[in-house]
PDB file of C-alpha atoms in Angstrom:
ATOM      1  CA  UNK R1252       7.384   9.054 -42.881  1.00 92.00           C
ATOM      2  CA  UNK R1253       4.162   8.277 -41.044  1.00 95.00           C
ATOM      3  CA  UNK R1254       3.907   9.754 -37.538  1.00 98.00           C
ATOM      4  CA  UNK R1255       0.904   8.804 -35.404  1.00 98.00           C
ATOM      5  CA  UNK R1256      -0.247  10.974 -32.489  1.00 98.00           C
ATOM      6  CA  UNK R1257      -2.716   9.632 -29.935  1.00 98.00           C
ATOM      7  CA  UNK R1258      -4.346  11.261 -26.926  1.00 98.00           C
ATOM      8  CA  UNK R1259      -6.830  10.570 -24.157  1.00 98.00           C
ATOM      9  CA  UNK R1260     -10.409  10.606 -25.557  1.00 98.00           C
ATOM     10  CA  UNK R1261     -11.697  12.938 -22.844  1.00 97.00           C
ATOM     11  CA  UNK R1262      -8.951  15.496 -23.548  1.00 98.00           C
ATOM     12  CA  UNK R1263      -9.058  15.399 -27.350  1.00 97.00           C
ATOM     13  CA  UNK R1264     -11.085  18.616 -27.614  1.00 96.00           C
ATOM     14  CA  UNK R1265      -8.906  20.451 -25.093  1.00 97.00           C
ATOM     15  CA  UNK R1266      -5.436  19.878 -26.542  1.00 97.00           C
ATOM     16  CA  UNK R1267      -3.588  21.760 -29.276  1.00 97.00           C
ATOM     17  CA  UNK R1268      -2.348  19.252 -31.809  1.00 98.00           C
ATOM     18  CA  UNK R1269       1.318  19.006 -32.772  1.00 98.00           C
ATOM     19  CA  UNK R1270       1.849  21.061 -35.919  1.00 97.00           C
ATOM     20  CA  UNK R1271       4.395  21.160 -38.750  1.00 97.00           C
ATOM     21  CA  UNK R1272       7.250  23.418 -37.673  1.00 97.00           C
ATOM     22  CA  UNK R1273       6.776  25.610 -40.745  1.00 96.00           C
ATOM     23  CA  UNK R1274       3.473  26.774 -39.258  1.00 95.00           C
ATOM     24  CA  UNK R1275       4.948  28.384 -36.137  1.00 96.00           C
ATOM     25  CA  UNK R1276       7.860  30.440 -37.418  1.00 97.00           C
ATOM     26  CA  UNK R1277       8.602  33.295 -34.996  1.00 97.00           C
ATOM     27  CA  UNK R1278       7.449  36.836 -35.645  1.00 96.00           C
ATOM     28  CA  UNK R1279      11.028  38.111 -35.499  1.00 96.00           C
ATOM     29  CA  UNK R1280      11.994  36.022 -38.541  1.00 96.00           C
ATOM     30  CA  UNK R1281       9.063  37.349 -40.545  1.00 93.00           C
ATOM     31  CA  UNK R1282       9.795  40.932 -39.482  1.00 95.00           C
ATOM     32  CA  UNK R1283      13.570  41.025 -39.903  1.00 94.00           C
ATOM     33  CA  UNK R1284      14.962  42.691 -43.042  1.00 94.00           C
ATOM     34  CA  UNK R1285      16.203  40.594 -45.948  1.00 90.00           C
ATOM     35  CA  UNK R1286      19.387  42.671 -46.205  1.00 90.00           C
ATOM     36  CA  UNK R1287      21.445  44.822 -43.854  1.00 90.00           C
ATOM     37  CA  UNK R1288      24.345  47.197 -44.384  1.00 91.00           C
ATOM     38  CA  UNK R1289      27.798  45.794 -43.594  1.00 88.00           C
ATOM     39  CA  UNK R1290      30.560  48.290 -42.852  1.00 91.00           C
ATOM     40  CA  UNK R1291      33.099  45.524 -43.493  1.00 90.00           C
ATOM     41  CA  UNK R1292      31.788  44.906 -47.011  1.00 85.00           C
ATOM     42  CA  UNK R1293      30.770  48.497 -47.688  1.00 88.00           C
ATOM     43  CA  UNK R1294      27.380  47.400 -49.002  1.00 89.00           C
ATOM     44  CA  UNK R1295      24.150  45.649 -48.086  1.00 87.00           C
ATOM     45  CA  UNK R1296      24.449  41.905 -47.505  1.00 86.00           C
ATOM     46  CA  UNK R1297      21.838  39.199 -47.030  1.00 88.00           C
ATOM     47  CA  UNK R1298      20.619  38.417 -43.513  1.00 91.00           C
ATOM     48  CA  UNK R1299      19.693  35.112 -41.887  1.00 91.00           C
ATOM     49  CA  UNK R1300      16.246  35.518 -43.382  1.00 92.00           C
ATOM     50  CA  UNK R1301      17.743  34.690 -46.787  1.00 91.00           C
ATOM     51  CA  UNK R1302      19.793  31.716 -45.587  1.00 93.00           C
ATOM     52  CA  UNK R1303      17.954  28.541 -46.715  1.00 94.00           C
ATOM     53  CA  UNK R1304      19.778  26.173 -44.316  1.00 95.00           C
ATOM     54  CA  UNK R1305      18.743  28.330 -41.342  1.00 96.00           C
ATOM     55  CA  UNK R1306      15.113  28.574 -42.422  1.00 96.00           C
ATOM     56  CA  UNK R1307      14.929  24.921 -43.500  1.00 96.00           C
ATOM     57  CA  UNK R1308      16.167  23.833 -40.071  1.00 97.00           C
ATOM     58  CA  UNK R1309      13.527  25.984 -38.386  1.00 97.00           C
ATOM     59  CA  UNK R1310      10.740  24.513 -40.534  1.00 97.00           C
ATOM     60  CA  UNK R1311      11.810  20.867 -40.253  1.00 97.00           C
ATOM     61  CA  UNK R1312       9.688  18.296 -38.448  1.00 97.00           C
ATOM     62  CA  UNK R1313       6.871  19.188 -36.084  1.00 98.00           C
ATOM     63  CA  UNK R1314       6.358  21.180 -32.902  1.00 98.00           C
ATOM     64  CA  UNK R1315       4.867  20.161 -29.580  1.00 98.00           C
ATOM     65  CA  UNK R1316       2.855  23.101 -28.244  1.00 98.00           C
ATOM     66  CA  UNK R1317       2.184  24.335 -24.731  1.00 98.00           C
ATOM     67  CA  UNK R1318      -1.448  23.356 -24.022  1.00 98.00           C
ATOM     68  CA  UNK R1319      -2.420  26.382 -21.906  1.00 98.00           C
ATOM     69  CA  UNK R1320      -1.205  29.743 -20.634  1.00 98.00           C
ATOM     70  CA  UNK R1321       1.412  29.490 -17.890  1.00 98.00           C
ATOM     71  CA  UNK R1322       1.925  32.520 -15.650  1.00 98.00           C
ATOM     72  CA  UNK R1323       5.532  33.038 -14.572  1.00 97.00           C
ATOM     73  CA  UNK R1324       6.560  35.297 -11.699  1.00 96.00           C
ATOM     74  CA  UNK R1325      10.304  35.185 -11.010  1.00 92.00           C
ATOM     75  CA  UNK R1326      10.607  31.433 -10.995  1.00 90.00           C
ATOM     76  CA  UNK R1327       7.090  30.641  -9.785  1.00 94.00           C
ATOM     77  CA  UNK R1328       4.817  28.925 -12.287  1.00 97.00           C
ATOM     78  CA  UNK R1329       1.031  28.753 -12.175  1.00 97.00           C
ATOM     79  CA  UNK R1330      -1.854  28.053 -14.522  1.00 97.00           C
ATOM     80  CA  UNK R1331      -5.636  27.983 -14.596  1.00 96.00           C
ATOM     81  CA  UNK R1332      -6.435  25.120 -16.949  1.00 96.00           C
ATOM     82  CA  UNK R1333      -9.824  23.639 -16.261  1.00 94.00           C
ATOM     83  CA  UNK R1334      -9.830  20.306 -18.061  1.00 96.00           C
ATOM     84  CA  UNK R1335     -11.793  17.177 -17.158  1.00 96.00           C
ATOM     85  CA  UNK R1336     -10.290  14.136 -15.501  1.00 96.00           C
ATOM     86  CA  UNK R1337      -8.613  11.981 -18.177  1.00 97.00           C
ATOM     87  CA  UNK R1338     -10.127   8.581 -18.861  1.00 97.00           C
ATOM     88  CA  UNK R1339      -6.634   7.045 -18.873  1.00 97.00           C
ATOM     89  CA  UNK R1340      -4.876   6.019 -15.675  1.00 96.00           C
ATOM     90  CA  UNK R1341      -1.570   7.655 -14.657  1.00 96.00           C
ATOM     91  CA  UNK R1342      -2.216  10.482 -17.107  1.00 96.00           C
ATOM     92  CA  UNK R1343      -1.061  14.055 -16.278  1.00 95.00           C
ATOM     93  CA  UNK R1344      -3.399  17.025 -15.998  1.00 95.00           C
ATOM     94  CA  UNK R1345      -0.792  19.724 -15.338  1.00 97.00           C
ATOM     95  CA  UNK R1346       1.144  21.278 -18.241  1.00 97.00           C
ATOM     96  CA  UNK R1347       4.362  21.277 -16.199  1.00 96.00           C
ATOM     97  CA  UNK R1348       6.178  19.214 -13.643  1.00 95.00           C
ATOM     98  CA  UNK R1349       9.763  19.409 -12.440  1.00 94.00           C
ATOM     99  CA  UNK R1350      13.101  17.651 -12.066  1.00 91.00           C
ATOM    100  CA  UNK R1351      14.826  18.273  -8.738  1.00 92.00           C
ATOM    101  CA  UNK R1352      18.087  20.282  -8.744  1.00 91.00           C
ATOM    102  CA  UNK R1353      20.046  17.169  -7.781  1.00 92.00           C
ATOM    103  CA  UNK R1354      19.177  15.532 -11.090  1.00 92.00           C
ATOM    104  CA  UNK R1355      21.224  18.224 -12.840  1.00 92.00           C
ATOM    105  CA  UNK R1356      24.230  18.117 -10.507  1.00 92.00           C
ATOM    106  CA  UNK R1357      27.529  17.984 -12.370  1.00 94.00           C
ATOM    107  CA  UNK R1358      25.988  19.016 -15.685  1.00 94.00           C
ATOM    108  CA  UNK R1359      26.292  22.418 -17.386  1.00 94.00           C
ATOM    109  CA  UNK R1360      22.525  22.803 -16.893  1.00 92.00           C
ATOM    110  CA  UNK R1361      22.806  22.970 -13.103  1.00 91.00           C
ATOM    111  CA  UNK R1362      21.781  26.201 -11.378  1.00 89.00           C
ATOM    112  CA  UNK R1363      22.129  26.456  -7.582  1.00 88.00           C
ATOM    113  CA  UNK R1364      18.788  25.618  -6.022  1.00 87.00           C
ATOM    114  CA  UNK R1365      16.948  25.699  -9.360  1.00 90.00           C
ATOM    115  CA  UNK R1366      14.833  22.779 -10.495  1.00 91.00           C
ATOM    116  CA  UNK R1367      14.454  21.912 -14.158  1.00 94.00           C
ATOM    117  CA  UNK R1368      11.102  22.249 -15.856  1.00 96.00           C
ATOM    118  CA  UNK R1369       9.426  19.281 -17.453  1.00 96.00           C
ATOM    119  CA  UNK R1370       6.868  19.998 -20.154  1.00 98.00           C
ATOM    120  CA  UNK R1371       4.347  17.194 -19.767  1.00 96.00           C
ATOM    121  CA  UNK R1372       3.233  15.354 -22.865  1.00 90.00           C
ATOM    122  CA  UNK R1373      -0.429  14.852 -23.683  1.00 97.00           C
ATOM    123  CA  UNK R1374       0.217  12.999 -26.936  1.00 98.00           C
ATOM    124  CA  UNK R1375       1.877   9.656 -27.502  1.00 98.00           C
ATOM    125  CA  UNK R1376       4.003   9.532 -30.648  1.00 98.00           C
ATOM    126  CA  UNK R1377       4.626   6.527 -32.876  1.00 98.00           C
ATOM    127  CA  UNK R1378       7.067   6.460 -35.793  1.00 98.00           C
ATOM    128  CA  UNK R1379       7.879   3.759 -38.318  1.00 98.00           C
ATOM    129  CA  UNK R1380       9.962   0.686 -37.463  1.00 98.00           C
ATOM    130  CA  UNK R1381      13.691   1.331 -37.272  1.00 98.00           C
ATOM    131  CA  UNK R1382      13.287   5.049 -36.604  1.00 98.00           C
ATOM    132  CA  UNK R1383      13.624   7.137 -33.449  1.00 98.00           C
ATOM    133  CA  UNK R1384      12.233  10.505 -32.432  1.00 98.00           C
ATOM    134  CA  UNK R1385      14.750  13.325 -31.995  1.00 98.00           C
ATOM    135  CA  UNK R1386      13.362  16.032 -29.702  1.00 98.00           C
ATOM    136  CA  UNK R1387      15.226  19.299 -29.282  1.00 98.00           C
ATOM    137  CA  UNK R1388      14.794  22.975 -28.481  1.00 98.00           C
ATOM    138  CA  UNK R1389      12.895  24.815 -31.226  1.00 98.00           C
ATOM    139  CA  UNK R1390      15.679  25.560 -33.684  1.00 98.00           C
ATOM    140  CA  UNK R1391      17.228  29.046 -33.465  1.00 98.00           C
ATOM    141  CA  UNK R1392      14.629  30.149 -30.905  1.00 98.00           C
ATOM    142  CA  UNK R1393      16.967  31.938 -28.522  1.00 97.00           C
ATOM    143  CA  UNK R1394      14.103  34.332 -27.792  1.00 97.00           C
ATOM    144  CA  UNK R1395      12.303  31.709 -25.704  1.00 98.00           C
ATOM    145  CA  UNK R1396      12.934  32.045 -21.946  1.00 97.00           C
ATOM    146  CA  UNK R1397      13.761  28.349 -21.569  1.00 97.00           C
ATOM    147  CA  UNK R1398      16.181  25.907 -23.180  1.00 97.00           C
ATOM    148  CA  UNK R1399      14.969  22.384 -23.892  1.00 98.00           C
ATOM    149  CA  UNK R1400      17.323  19.500 -23.126  1.00 97.00           C
ATOM    150  CA  UNK R1401      17.686  17.392 -26.277  1.00 98.00           C
ATOM    151  CA  UNK R1402      16.669  13.731 -26.203  1.00 98.00           C
ATOM    152  CA  UNK R1403      16.290  10.737 -28.514  1.00 98.00           C
ATOM    153  CA  UNK R1404      13.425   8.274 -27.981  1.00 98.00           C
ATOM    154  CA  UNK R1405      12.864   4.970 -29.776  1.00 98.00           C
ATOM    155  CA  UNK R1406       9.268   5.846 -30.561  1.00 98.00           C
ATOM    156  CA  UNK R1407       8.750   2.889 -32.868  1.00 98.00           C
ATOM    157  CA  UNK R1408       8.855   0.820 -29.659  1.00 98.00           C
ATOM    158  CA  UNK R1409       7.938   3.334 -26.945  1.00 98.00           C
ATOM    159  CA  UNK R1410       4.595   4.633 -28.174  1.00 98.00           C
ATOM    160  CA  UNK R1411       2.138   3.839 -25.373  1.00 97.00           C
ATOM    161  CA  UNK R1412       3.354   6.492 -22.945  1.00 96.00           C
ATOM    162  CA  UNK R1413       3.864  10.215 -23.243  1.00 95.00           C
ATOM    163  CA  UNK R1414       7.308  11.716 -23.832  1.00 95.00           C
ATOM    164  CA  UNK R1415       8.089  14.488 -21.376  1.00 94.00           C
ATOM    165  CA  UNK R1416      10.441  17.290 -22.337  1.00 97.00           C
ATOM    166  CA  UNK R1417      12.901  18.613 -19.707  1.00 97.00           C
ATOM    167  CA  UNK R1418      13.997  22.227 -19.968  1.00 97.00           C
ATOM    168  CA  UNK R1419      16.089  24.807 -18.153  1.00 97.00           C
ATOM    169  CA  UNK R1420      14.452  28.137 -17.311  1.00 96.00           C
ATOM    170  CA  UNK R1421      16.905  30.818 -18.486  1.00 95.00           C
ATOM    171  CA  UNK R1422      15.387  34.033 -17.134  1.00 94.00           C
ATOM    172  CA  UNK R1423      14.970  33.984 -13.337  1.00 91.00           C
ATOM    173  CA  UNK R1424      13.696  37.593 -13.279  1.00 93.00           C
ATOM    174  CA  UNK R1425      11.046  36.995 -15.942  1.00 94.00           C
ATOM    175  CA  UNK R1426       7.472  37.913 -15.060  1.00 96.00           C
ATOM    176  CA  UNK R1427       4.793  37.360 -17.665  1.00 96.00           C
ATOM    177  CA  UNK R1428       2.839  34.716 -19.516  1.00 97.00           C
ATOM    178  CA  UNK R1429       4.148  31.804 -21.506  1.00 97.00           C
ATOM    179  CA  UNK R1430       1.244  31.638 -23.917  1.00 97.00           C
ATOM    180  CA  UNK R1431      -0.835  28.679 -25.006  1.00 98.00           C
ATOM    181  CA  UNK R1432       0.553  27.395 -28.295  1.00 98.00           C
ATOM    182  CA  UNK R1433       4.164  28.317 -27.521  1.00 98.00           C
ATOM    183  CA  UNK R1434       6.382  25.726 -29.236  1.00 98.00           C
ATOM    184  CA  UNK R1435       8.237  23.811 -26.536  1.00 98.00           C
ATOM    185  CA  UNK R1436       9.893  20.995 -28.523  1.00 98.00           C
ATOM    186  CA  UNK R1437      10.837  20.499 -32.167  1.00 98.00           C
ATOM    187  CA  UNK R1438      10.739  16.840 -33.173  1.00 98.00           C
ATOM    188  CA  UNK R1439      11.589  14.762 -36.207  1.00 97.00           C
ATOM    189  CA  UNK R1440      12.152  11.105 -37.005  1.00 98.00           C
ATOM    190  CA  UNK R1441      15.708   9.885 -37.583  1.00 98.00           C
ATOM    191  CA  UNK R1442      16.911   6.448 -38.743  1.00 97.00           C
ATOM    192  CA  UNK R1443      18.415   4.348 -35.970  1.00 96.00           C
ATOM    193  CA  UNK R1444      20.945   2.642 -38.241  1.00 95.00           C
ATOM    194  CA  UNK R1445      24.483   3.846 -37.544  1.00 94.00           C
ATOM    195  CA  UNK R1446      26.038   5.919 -40.346  1.00 94.00           C
ATOM    196  CA  UNK R1447      28.865   4.381 -42.344  1.00 97.00           C
ATOM    197  CA  UNK R1448      31.689   6.927 -42.308  1.00 97.00           C
ATOM    198  CA  UNK R1449      33.985   7.054 -45.339  1.00 98.00           C
ATOM    199  CA  UNK R1450      36.906   9.399 -46.004  1.00 98.00           C
ATOM    200  CA  UNK R1451      38.426  10.353 -49.345  1.00 98.00           C
ATOM    201  CA  UNK R1452      40.887  12.865 -50.777  1.00 98.00           C
ATOM    202  CA  UNK R1453      39.768  15.178 -53.591  1.00 98.00           C
ATOM    203  CA  UNK R1454      40.715  13.904 -57.021  1.00 98.00           C
ATOM    204  CA  UNK R1455      41.175  16.420 -59.848  1.00 98.00           C
ATOM    205  CA  UNK R1456      37.491  16.369 -60.736  1.00 98.00           C
ATOM    206  CA  UNK R1457      36.477  17.094 -57.140  1.00 98.00           C
ATOM    207  CA  UNK R1458      39.079  19.844 -56.835  1.00 98.00           C
ATOM    208  CA  UNK R1459      37.701  21.568 -59.925  1.00 98.00           C
ATOM    209  CA  UNK R1460      34.112  21.155 -58.722  1.00 98.00           C
ATOM    210  CA  UNK R1461      35.005  22.583 -55.308  1.00 98.00           C
ATOM    211  CA  UNK R1462      36.761  25.618 -56.758  1.00 98.00           C
ATOM    212  CA  UNK R1463      33.904  26.339 -59.181  1.00 97.00           C
ATOM    213  CA  UNK R1464      31.151  25.857 -56.602  1.00 97.00           C
ATOM    214  CA  UNK R1465      32.785  28.179 -54.073  1.00 97.00           C
ATOM    215  CA  UNK R1466      33.441  30.793 -56.775  1.00 97.00           C
ATOM    216  CA  UNK R1467      29.787  30.665 -57.844  1.00 96.00           C
ATOM    217  CA  UNK R1468      28.499  30.957 -54.273  1.00 92.00           C
ATOM    218  CA  UNK R1469      30.744  33.943 -53.555  1.00 89.00           C
ATOM    219  CA  UNK R1470      29.951  35.782 -56.777  1.00 90.00           C
ATOM    220  CA  UNK R1471      26.238  35.155 -57.318  1.00 89.00           C
ATOM    221  CA  UNK R1472      23.394  35.496 -54.779  1.00 87.00           C
ATOM    222  CA  UNK R1473      21.032  32.546 -54.407  1.00 90.00           C
ATOM    223  CA  UNK R1474      23.243  29.841 -55.946  1.00 93.00           C
ATOM    224  CA  UNK R1475      22.528  27.287 -53.226  1.00 94.00           C
ATOM    225  CA  UNK R1476      18.788  27.974 -53.260  1.00 92.00           C
ATOM    226  CA  UNK R1477      18.468  27.850 -57.050  1.00 93.00           C
ATOM    227  CA  UNK R1478      20.841  24.988 -57.887  1.00 94.00           C
ATOM    228  CA  UNK R1479      21.216  22.751 -54.868  1.00 95.00           C
ATOM    229  CA  UNK R1480      18.340  23.111 -52.436  1.00 93.00           C
ATOM    230  CA  UNK R1481      15.790  20.297 -52.738  1.00 92.00           C
ATOM    231  CA  UNK R1482      12.079  20.984 -52.777  1.00 88.00           C
ATOM    232  CA  UNK R1483      10.318  20.325 -49.482  1.00 82.00           C
ATOM    233  CA  UNK R1484       7.036  18.469 -49.414  1.00 77.00           C
ATOM    234  CA  UNK R1485       4.263  19.384 -47.017  1.00 75.00           C
ATOM    235  CA  UNK R1486       2.925  17.096 -44.314  1.00 70.00           C
ATOM    236  CA  UNK R1487      -0.312  15.370 -45.258  1.00 66.00           C
ATOM    237  CA  UNK R1488      -1.875  16.695 -42.050  1.00 62.00           C
ATOM    238  CA  UNK R1489      -1.388  20.345 -43.064  1.00 61.00           C
TER     239      UNK R1489
END
C-alpha cells in the first residue's frame, strides 16, 4: 500500500513526519514485565506484553505526531511555535483549534461547557484508489490525557486538504506539557469495498480443528505466535 504525504514547502523543515506506529511504542509497554503472578492460577502468567494481537494492533499503520510542545494548565492550552508563514493559502499555523461544545451535544463525548480539541493537520494524505484512511486514537494508549474521535476519510479522493483530528480532553485538572512528537492519531488504509458476510455451521473437520486448536493454545505458551501469526513487513520509509 502506497501512502503519499505532502506538506507546505515553507514548513517542510519544521514538521515532524508521520512515522510507522511501531516506532513510537509507549515506554510503559517496554517497561512492563513479561509475566506476573496470578493468585487465581497460583503461578506466573503472561502479561499483555506477550500478547501478539495487542502489540500488533499498537504497531499497525502510522502515527500523526504533535508538531510542537503544547502547555496545558487546567483546560487552557498554549504554545510557542515560531514557524514561518506557509506559502499555501488557508493553511493553519497553530497546532490546535477547537470544536464548540454545541457540536458535541447529545453525544457521549459532551462535557458541560467543554469544547473539543482539534489537532490540526500539516500533511495531506493520499492512499491508493478504492481505499480509505481510518484514523483513530493511538491503540491501547489510555495513558494519553485525550481521546481521539475516530473517523474514516476517503483519502484516495480527498487528498488536497489536511485531515483534522477531533479529540476530547479527558483530564480537566491536568497541568503540564503535551510534548512535541506525542502521537495524536493512528492511521491505516482500509478497503472501501463492503465485506461479504457468510455464515456456516462447523462440520466434523472444523469441530476437530477447533477442539485441537483451543487445547494447544491452553496447554502450550506461544502457539498463536509460532504457528499462526503472519510475519509483518516494514514500511519502505523506515
